[in-house]
CSV table of C-alpha atoms in Angstrom, one decimal:
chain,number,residue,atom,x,y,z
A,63,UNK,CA,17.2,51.7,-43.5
A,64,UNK,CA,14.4,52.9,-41.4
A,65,UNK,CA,11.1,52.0,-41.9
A,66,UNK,CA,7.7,54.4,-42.5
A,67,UNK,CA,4.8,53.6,-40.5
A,68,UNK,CA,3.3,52.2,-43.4
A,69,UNK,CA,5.8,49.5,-44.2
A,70,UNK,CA,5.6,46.1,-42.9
A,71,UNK,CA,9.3,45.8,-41.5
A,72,UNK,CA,8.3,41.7,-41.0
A,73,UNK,CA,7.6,41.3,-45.3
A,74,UNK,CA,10.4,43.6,-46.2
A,75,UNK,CA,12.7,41.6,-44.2
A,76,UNK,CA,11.3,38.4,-45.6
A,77,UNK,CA,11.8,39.5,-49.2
A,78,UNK,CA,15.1,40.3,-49.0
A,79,UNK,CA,16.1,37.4,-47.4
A,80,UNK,CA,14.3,35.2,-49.7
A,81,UNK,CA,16.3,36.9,-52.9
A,82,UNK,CA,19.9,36.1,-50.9
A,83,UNK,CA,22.2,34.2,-53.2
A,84,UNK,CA,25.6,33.0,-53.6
A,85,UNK,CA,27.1,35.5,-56.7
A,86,UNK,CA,27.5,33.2,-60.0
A,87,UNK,CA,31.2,33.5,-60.0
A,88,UNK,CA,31.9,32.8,-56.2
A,89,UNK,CA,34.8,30.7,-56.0
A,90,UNK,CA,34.9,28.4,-53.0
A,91,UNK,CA,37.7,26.0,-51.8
A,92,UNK,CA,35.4,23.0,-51.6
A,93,UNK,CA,32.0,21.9,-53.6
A,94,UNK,CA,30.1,19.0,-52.2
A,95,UNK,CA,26.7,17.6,-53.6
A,96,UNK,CA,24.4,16.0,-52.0
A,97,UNK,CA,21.0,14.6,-54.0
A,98,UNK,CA,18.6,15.9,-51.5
A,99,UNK,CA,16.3,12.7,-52.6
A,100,UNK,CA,18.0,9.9,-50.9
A,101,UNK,CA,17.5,11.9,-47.8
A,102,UNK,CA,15.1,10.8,-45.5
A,103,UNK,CA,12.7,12.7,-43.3
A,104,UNK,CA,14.0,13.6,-40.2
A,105,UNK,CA,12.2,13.9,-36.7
A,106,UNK,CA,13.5,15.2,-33.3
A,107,UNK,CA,13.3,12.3,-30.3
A,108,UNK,CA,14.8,14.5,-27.4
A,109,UNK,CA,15.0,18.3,-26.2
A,110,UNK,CA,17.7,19.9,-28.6
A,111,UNK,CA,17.8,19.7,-32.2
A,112,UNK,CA,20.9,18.0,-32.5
A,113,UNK,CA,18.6,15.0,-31.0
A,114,UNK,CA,17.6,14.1,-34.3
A,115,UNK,CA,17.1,10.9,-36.8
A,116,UNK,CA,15.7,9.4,-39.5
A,117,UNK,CA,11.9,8.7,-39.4
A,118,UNK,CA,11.9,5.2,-39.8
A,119,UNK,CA,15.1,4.3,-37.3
A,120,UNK,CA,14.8,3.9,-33.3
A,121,UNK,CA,15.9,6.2,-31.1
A,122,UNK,CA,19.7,5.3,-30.1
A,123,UNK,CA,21.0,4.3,-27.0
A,124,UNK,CA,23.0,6.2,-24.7
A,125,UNK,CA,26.2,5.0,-24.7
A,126,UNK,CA,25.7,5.6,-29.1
A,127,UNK,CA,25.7,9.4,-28.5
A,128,UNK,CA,27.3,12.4,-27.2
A,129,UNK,CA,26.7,14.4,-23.9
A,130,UNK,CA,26.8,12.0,-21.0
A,131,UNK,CA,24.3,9.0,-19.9
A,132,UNK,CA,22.2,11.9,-17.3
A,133,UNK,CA,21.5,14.4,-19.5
A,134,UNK,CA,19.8,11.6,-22.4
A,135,UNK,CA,18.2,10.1,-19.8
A,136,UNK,CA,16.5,13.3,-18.5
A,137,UNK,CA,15.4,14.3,-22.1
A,138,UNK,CA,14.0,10.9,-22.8
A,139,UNK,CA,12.1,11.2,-19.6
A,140,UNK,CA,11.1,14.9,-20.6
A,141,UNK,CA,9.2,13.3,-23.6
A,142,UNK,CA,8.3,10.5,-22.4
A,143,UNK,CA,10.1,8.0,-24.7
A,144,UNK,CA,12.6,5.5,-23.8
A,145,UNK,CA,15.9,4.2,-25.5
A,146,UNK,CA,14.9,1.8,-28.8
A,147,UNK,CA,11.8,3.4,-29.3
A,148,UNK,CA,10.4,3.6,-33.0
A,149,UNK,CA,8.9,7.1,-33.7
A,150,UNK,CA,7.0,6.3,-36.1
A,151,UNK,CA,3.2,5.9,-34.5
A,152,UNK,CA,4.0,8.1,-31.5
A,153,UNK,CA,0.9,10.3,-30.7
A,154,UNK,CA,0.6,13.9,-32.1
A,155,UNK,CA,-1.6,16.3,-30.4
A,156,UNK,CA,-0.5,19.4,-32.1
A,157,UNK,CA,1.0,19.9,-35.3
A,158,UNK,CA,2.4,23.3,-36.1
A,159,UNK,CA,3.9,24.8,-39.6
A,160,UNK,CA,4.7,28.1,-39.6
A,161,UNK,CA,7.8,30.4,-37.9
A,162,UNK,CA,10.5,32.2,-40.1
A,163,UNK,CA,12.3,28.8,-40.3
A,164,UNK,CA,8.8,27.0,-42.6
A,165,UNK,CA,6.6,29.7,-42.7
A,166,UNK,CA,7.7,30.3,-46.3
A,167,UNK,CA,5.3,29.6,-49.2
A,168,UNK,CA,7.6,26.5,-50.7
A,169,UNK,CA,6.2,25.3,-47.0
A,170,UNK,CA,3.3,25.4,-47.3
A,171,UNK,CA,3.1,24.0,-50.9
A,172,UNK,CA,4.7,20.9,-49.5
A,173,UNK,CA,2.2,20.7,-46.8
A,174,UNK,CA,-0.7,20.9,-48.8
A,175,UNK,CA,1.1,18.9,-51.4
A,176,UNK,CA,0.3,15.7,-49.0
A,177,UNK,CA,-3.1,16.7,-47.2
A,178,UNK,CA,-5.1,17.5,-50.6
A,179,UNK,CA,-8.2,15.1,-51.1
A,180,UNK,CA,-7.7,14.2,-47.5
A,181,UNK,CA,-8.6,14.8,-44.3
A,182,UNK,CA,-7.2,16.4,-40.2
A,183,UNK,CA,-7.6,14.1,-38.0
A,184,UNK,CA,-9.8,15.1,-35.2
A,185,UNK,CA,-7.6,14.0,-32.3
A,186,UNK,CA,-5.1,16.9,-33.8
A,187,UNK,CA,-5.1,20.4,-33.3
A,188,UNK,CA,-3.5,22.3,-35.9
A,189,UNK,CA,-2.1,25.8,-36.2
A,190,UNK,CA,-1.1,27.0,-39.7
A,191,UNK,CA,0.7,30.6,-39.3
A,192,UNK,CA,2.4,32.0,-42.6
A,193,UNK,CA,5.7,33.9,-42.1
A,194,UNK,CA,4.9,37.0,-43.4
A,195,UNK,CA,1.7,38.8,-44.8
A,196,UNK,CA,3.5,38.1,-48.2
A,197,UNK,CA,3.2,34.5,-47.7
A,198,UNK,CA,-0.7,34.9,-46.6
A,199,UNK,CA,-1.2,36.4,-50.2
A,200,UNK,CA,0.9,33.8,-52.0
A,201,UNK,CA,-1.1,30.9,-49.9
A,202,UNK,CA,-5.0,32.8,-51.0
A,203,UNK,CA,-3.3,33.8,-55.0
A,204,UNK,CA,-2.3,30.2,-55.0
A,205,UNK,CA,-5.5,28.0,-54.1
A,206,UNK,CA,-3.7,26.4,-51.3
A,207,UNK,CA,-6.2,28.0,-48.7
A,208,UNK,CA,-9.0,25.9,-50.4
A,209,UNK,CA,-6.8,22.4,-50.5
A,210,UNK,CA,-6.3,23.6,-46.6
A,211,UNK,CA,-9.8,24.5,-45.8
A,212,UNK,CA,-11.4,21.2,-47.4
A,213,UNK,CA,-8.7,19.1,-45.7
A,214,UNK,CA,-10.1,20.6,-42.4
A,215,UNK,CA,-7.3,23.2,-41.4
A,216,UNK,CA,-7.5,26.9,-40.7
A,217,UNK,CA,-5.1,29.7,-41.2
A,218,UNK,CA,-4.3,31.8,-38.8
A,219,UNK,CA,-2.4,35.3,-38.8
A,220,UNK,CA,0.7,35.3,-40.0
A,221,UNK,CA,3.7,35.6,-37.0
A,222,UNK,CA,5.6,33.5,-34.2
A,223,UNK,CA,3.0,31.9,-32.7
A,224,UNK,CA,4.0,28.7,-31.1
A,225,UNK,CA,7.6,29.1,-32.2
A,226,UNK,CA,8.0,30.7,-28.7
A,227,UNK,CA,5.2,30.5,-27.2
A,228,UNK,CA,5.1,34.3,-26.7
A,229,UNK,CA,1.4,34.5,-26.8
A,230,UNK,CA,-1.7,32.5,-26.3
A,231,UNK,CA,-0.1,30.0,-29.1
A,232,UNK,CA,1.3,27.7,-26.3
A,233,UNK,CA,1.3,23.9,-26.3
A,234,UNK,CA,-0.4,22.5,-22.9
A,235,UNK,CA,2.4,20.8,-20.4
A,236,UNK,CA,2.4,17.0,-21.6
A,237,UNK,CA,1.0,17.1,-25.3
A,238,UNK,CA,3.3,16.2,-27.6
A,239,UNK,CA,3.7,18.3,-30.7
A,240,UNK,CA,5.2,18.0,-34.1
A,241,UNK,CA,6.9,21.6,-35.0
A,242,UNK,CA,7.9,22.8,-38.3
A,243,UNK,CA,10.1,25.5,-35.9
A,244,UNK,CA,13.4,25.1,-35.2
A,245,UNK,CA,14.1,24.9,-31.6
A,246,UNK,CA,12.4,21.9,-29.2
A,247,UNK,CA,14.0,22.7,-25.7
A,248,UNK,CA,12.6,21.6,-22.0
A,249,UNK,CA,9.1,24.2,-22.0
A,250,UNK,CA,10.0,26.5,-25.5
A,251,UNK,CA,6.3,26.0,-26.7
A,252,UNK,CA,4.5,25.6,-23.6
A,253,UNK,CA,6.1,24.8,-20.1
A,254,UNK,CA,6.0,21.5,-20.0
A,255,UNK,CA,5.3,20.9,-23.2
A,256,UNK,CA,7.0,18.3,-25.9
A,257,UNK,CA,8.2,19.1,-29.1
A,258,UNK,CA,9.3,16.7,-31.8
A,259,UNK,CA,11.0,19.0,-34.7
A,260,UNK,CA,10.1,17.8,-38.4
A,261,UNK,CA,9.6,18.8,-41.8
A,262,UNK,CA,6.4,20.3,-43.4
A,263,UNK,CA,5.8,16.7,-45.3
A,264,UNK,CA,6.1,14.8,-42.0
A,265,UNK,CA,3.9,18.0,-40.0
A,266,UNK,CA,1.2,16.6,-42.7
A,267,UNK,CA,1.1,13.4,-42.8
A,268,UNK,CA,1.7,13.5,-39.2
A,269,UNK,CA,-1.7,15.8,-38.6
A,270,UNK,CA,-4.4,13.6,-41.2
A,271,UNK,CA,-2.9,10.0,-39.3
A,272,UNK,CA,-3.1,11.7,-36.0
A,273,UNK,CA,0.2,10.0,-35.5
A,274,UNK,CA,3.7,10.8,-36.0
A,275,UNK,CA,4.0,9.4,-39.8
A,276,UNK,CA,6.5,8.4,-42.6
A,277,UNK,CA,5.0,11.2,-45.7
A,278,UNK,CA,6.9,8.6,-48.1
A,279,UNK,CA,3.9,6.6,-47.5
A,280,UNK,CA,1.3,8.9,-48.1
């Protein structure tokens, strides 16, 4: 469809993808279930997503994963980590929620689910974007701008912001920064920046420790 001037193409688009379901008689050839509870939180310790783990495991060793010895190497040295390296207590310079991946609202319920009656800790910088103008008026109807506000944080427009880096939004080469996005290649916030990819839960905990942080123990 084409949109009027006075539409918001962005909040349409979010709408409609937020109401997409599987129909209640879709057959499928297999079913699995998984009980999302026994999961645990997952954090980023290299320069593509697949570079993931567990937040309380150390990071593998190269002859334990795919892709060749080189390119590891290069992405450990990219981030400045090395091989058996816990991620837990790693510093955190920026922490950013937002982007159409955890913009939504359910994000930032979870968010301020862990920072209420606490406190951002001053060594973070943190940028809060919703996904859509929608969101922004779910996050004000909802009181979680006040938990937000008295936990020390401050919403900002709603958009891509560091996502991409297309704007000012950019993450300084050499800080490290804990993205609810989904994308944590060499530079894609910031040249030379570093991006560990997490949930909204570990973005929190992450931003009031000032430290990349386990939420289970929050």
């Amino acid at each position: 469809r084409e949109f009027t001037p006075k539409d918001d193409a962005w909040d349409k688009a979010m709408q409609y993808w937020q109401t997409l379901k599987t129909d209640d008689d879709a057959v499928f050839d297999k079913e699995y279930t998984f009980d999302g509870s026994t999961i645990e939180p997952m954090i980023t310790y290299g320069t593509n997503p697949g570079m993931g783990m567990g937040i309380s495991n150390n990071i593998p060793n190269a002859e334990d994963v795919e892709g060749g010895v080189a390119t590891y190497e290069k992405s450990l040295n990219y981030m400045g980590f090395a091989q058996g390296d816990t991620m837990i207590g790693k510093p955190v310079d920026y922490v950013f929620l937002g982007s159409c991946t955890n913009g939504r609202i359910e994000d930032f319920r979870a968010f301020a689910s862990i920072v209420k009656g606490k406190h951002k800790a001053d060594n973070v910088i943190a940028w809060l974007v919703p996904g859509s103008h929608i969101v922004e008026s779910q996050i004000k109807e909802e009181g979680i701008l006040d938990i937000l506000t008295e936990a020390g944080f401050t919403l900002r427009q709603p958009g891509c912001s560091a996502c991409l880096a297309m704007n000012d939004d950019k993450i300084p080469a050499g800080k490290y920064a804990v993205s609810t996005s989904n994308r944590n290649f060499e530079g894609r916030q910031g040249p030379g920046s570093r991006t560990m990819l997490a949930s909204p839960l570990v973005a929190a905990a992450s931003a009031v420790m000032g430290v990349v942080t386990d939420p289970r123990g929050m």
